[in-house]
């Protein structure tokens, strides 16, 4: 995420943008909830690192993924058209951490 945010900062500076928005969120799984490069602290450090020229905003970083998925559905976003898989194939692998995290969040929402 640090590399992606750095690239976004460069792009924003090139085009005179003031803000970058990220989609970082917390995990529903407590054992994985402290992934450092998705936290408010990480976002704050990345903003500081660019001398506050570009604000990095992460409105969902304190929400669990299941809550973000519910919000996406309320906006009419078709989750089948989103991509979070770390794999490089034409289909989602279903086994990487990103795939498992989404599957868990969907399951949690289904159980509610």
Coordinates of C-alpha atoms in Angstrom, one line a residue:
X1 CA 0.0 0.0 0.0
X2 CA 2.9 2.3 0.6
X3 CA 4.0 1.9 -3.0
X4 CA 0.5 2.5 -4.3
X5 CA 0.0 5.6 -2.1
X6 CA 3.4 6.9 -3.2
X7 CA 2.5 6.5 -6.9
X8 CA -0.9 8.2 -6.2
X9 CA 0.9 11.1 -4.5
X10 CA 3.1 11.6 -7.5
X11 CA 0.1 11.5 -9.8
X12 CA -1.8 14.0 -7.6
X13 CA 1.2 16.4 -7.6
X14 CA 1.5 16.1 -11.3
X15 CA -2.2 17.0 -11.8
X16 CA -2.4 19.5 -8.9
X17 CA -4.9 17.5 -6.9
X18 CA -5.2 18.2 -3.2
X19 CA -6.5 14.8 -2.0
X20 CA -6.1 11.1 -2.4
X21 CA -8.8 8.7 -1.2
X22 CA -8.1 5.2 -0.2
X23 CA -10.3 2.2 0.4
X24 CA -8.4 0.9 3.4
X25 CA -10.6 -0.9 6.0
X26 CA -10.2 -3.1 9.1
X27 CA -10.4 -6.8 9.0
X28 CA -13.4 -8.6 10.5
X29 CA -10.9 -11.2 11.7
X30 CA -9.3 -9.9 15.0
X31 CA -6.1 -11.8 14.3
X32 CA -5.5 -9.8 11.1
X33 CA -7.1 -6.5 12.2
X34 CA -3.7 -4.7 12.7
X35 CA -2.3 -4.8 9.2
X36 CA -0.2 -1.7 9.6
X37 CA -0.4 -0.3 6.0
X38 CA -4.2 0.1 6.3
X39 CA -4.4 2.0 9.6
X40 CA -5.1 5.6 10.4
X41 CA -1.5 5.9 11.6
X42 CA -0.1 4.7 8.3
X43 CA -2.3 7.2 6.4
X44 CA -1.2 10.0 8.7
X45 CA 2.5 9.1 8.2
X46 CA 2.1 9.0 4.5
X47 CA 0.5 12.5 4.6
X48 CA 3.3 13.8 6.8
X49 CA 5.9 12.2 4.5
X50 CA 4.7 14.4 1.6
X51 CA 4.9 17.5 3.7
X52 CA 1.1 17.7 3.8
X53 CA 1.0 18.8 0.2
X54 CA -1.5 16.0 -0.7
X55 CA -4.0 14.9 1.9
X56 CA -4.5 11.2 2.1
X57 CA -8.0 10.4 3.2
X58 CA -9.2 7.0 4.3
X59 CA -12.8 7.3 5.4
X60 CA -13.3 3.6 6.0
X61 CA -10.1 2.7 7.8
X62 CA -11.8 2.2 11.1
X63 CA -14.7 0.1 9.7
X64 CA -14.6 -3.7 9.4
X65 CA -14.7 -5.0 5.8
X66 CA -18.2 -6.4 6.4
X67 CA -19.5 -2.9 7.1
X68 CA -17.8 -1.5 4.0
X69 CA -19.4 -4.3 1.9
X70 CA -22.8 -3.3 3.3
X71 CA -22.1 0.3 2.5
X72 CA -21.1 -0.6 -1.0
X73 CA -24.3 -2.6 -1.6
X74 CA -26.3 0.4 -0.3
X75 CA -24.6 2.5 -3.0
X76 CA -25.6 -0.1 -5.6
X77 CA -22.1 -1.3 -6.2
X78 CA -22.0 -4.8 -7.6
X79 CA -19.4 -6.7 -5.6
X80 CA -19.0 -9.2 -8.5
X81 CA -17.5 -6.3 -10.5
X82 CA -14.9 -5.5 -7.9
X83 CA -11.4 -7.0 -7.6
X84 CA -9.4 -7.6 -4.4
X85 CA -7.6 -10.8 -5.3
X86 CA -3.8 -10.8 -5.0
X87 CA -3.5 -13.4 -7.8
X88 CA -2.7 -12.5 -11.4
X89 CA -5.0 -14.9 -13.2
X90 CA -8.2 -14.0 -15.1
X91 CA -10.3 -15.3 -12.2
X92 CA -10.2 -14.7 -8.4
X93 CA -8.0 -17.4 -6.8
X94 CA -10.3 -17.7 -3.7
X95 CA -7.3 -18.6 -1.6
X96 CA -5.2 -15.4 -1.0
X97 CA -5.8 -13.3 2.1
X98 CA -7.8 -10.7 0.1
X99 CA -10.2 -13.4 -1.2
X100 CA -10.5 -15.0 2.2
X101 CA -11.2 -11.7 3.8
X102 CA -14.0 -10.8 1.5
X103 CA -15.5 -14.3 1.7
X104 CA -15.4 -14.0 5.5
X105 CA -17.1 -10.5 5.4
X106 CA -19.8 -11.7 3.1
X107 CA -20.4 -14.7 5.4
X108 CA -20.6 -12.4 8.4
X109 CA -23.2 -10.2 6.7
X110 CA -25.2 -13.2 5.6
X111 CA -25.3 -14.5 9.1
X112 CA -26.8 -11.2 10.4

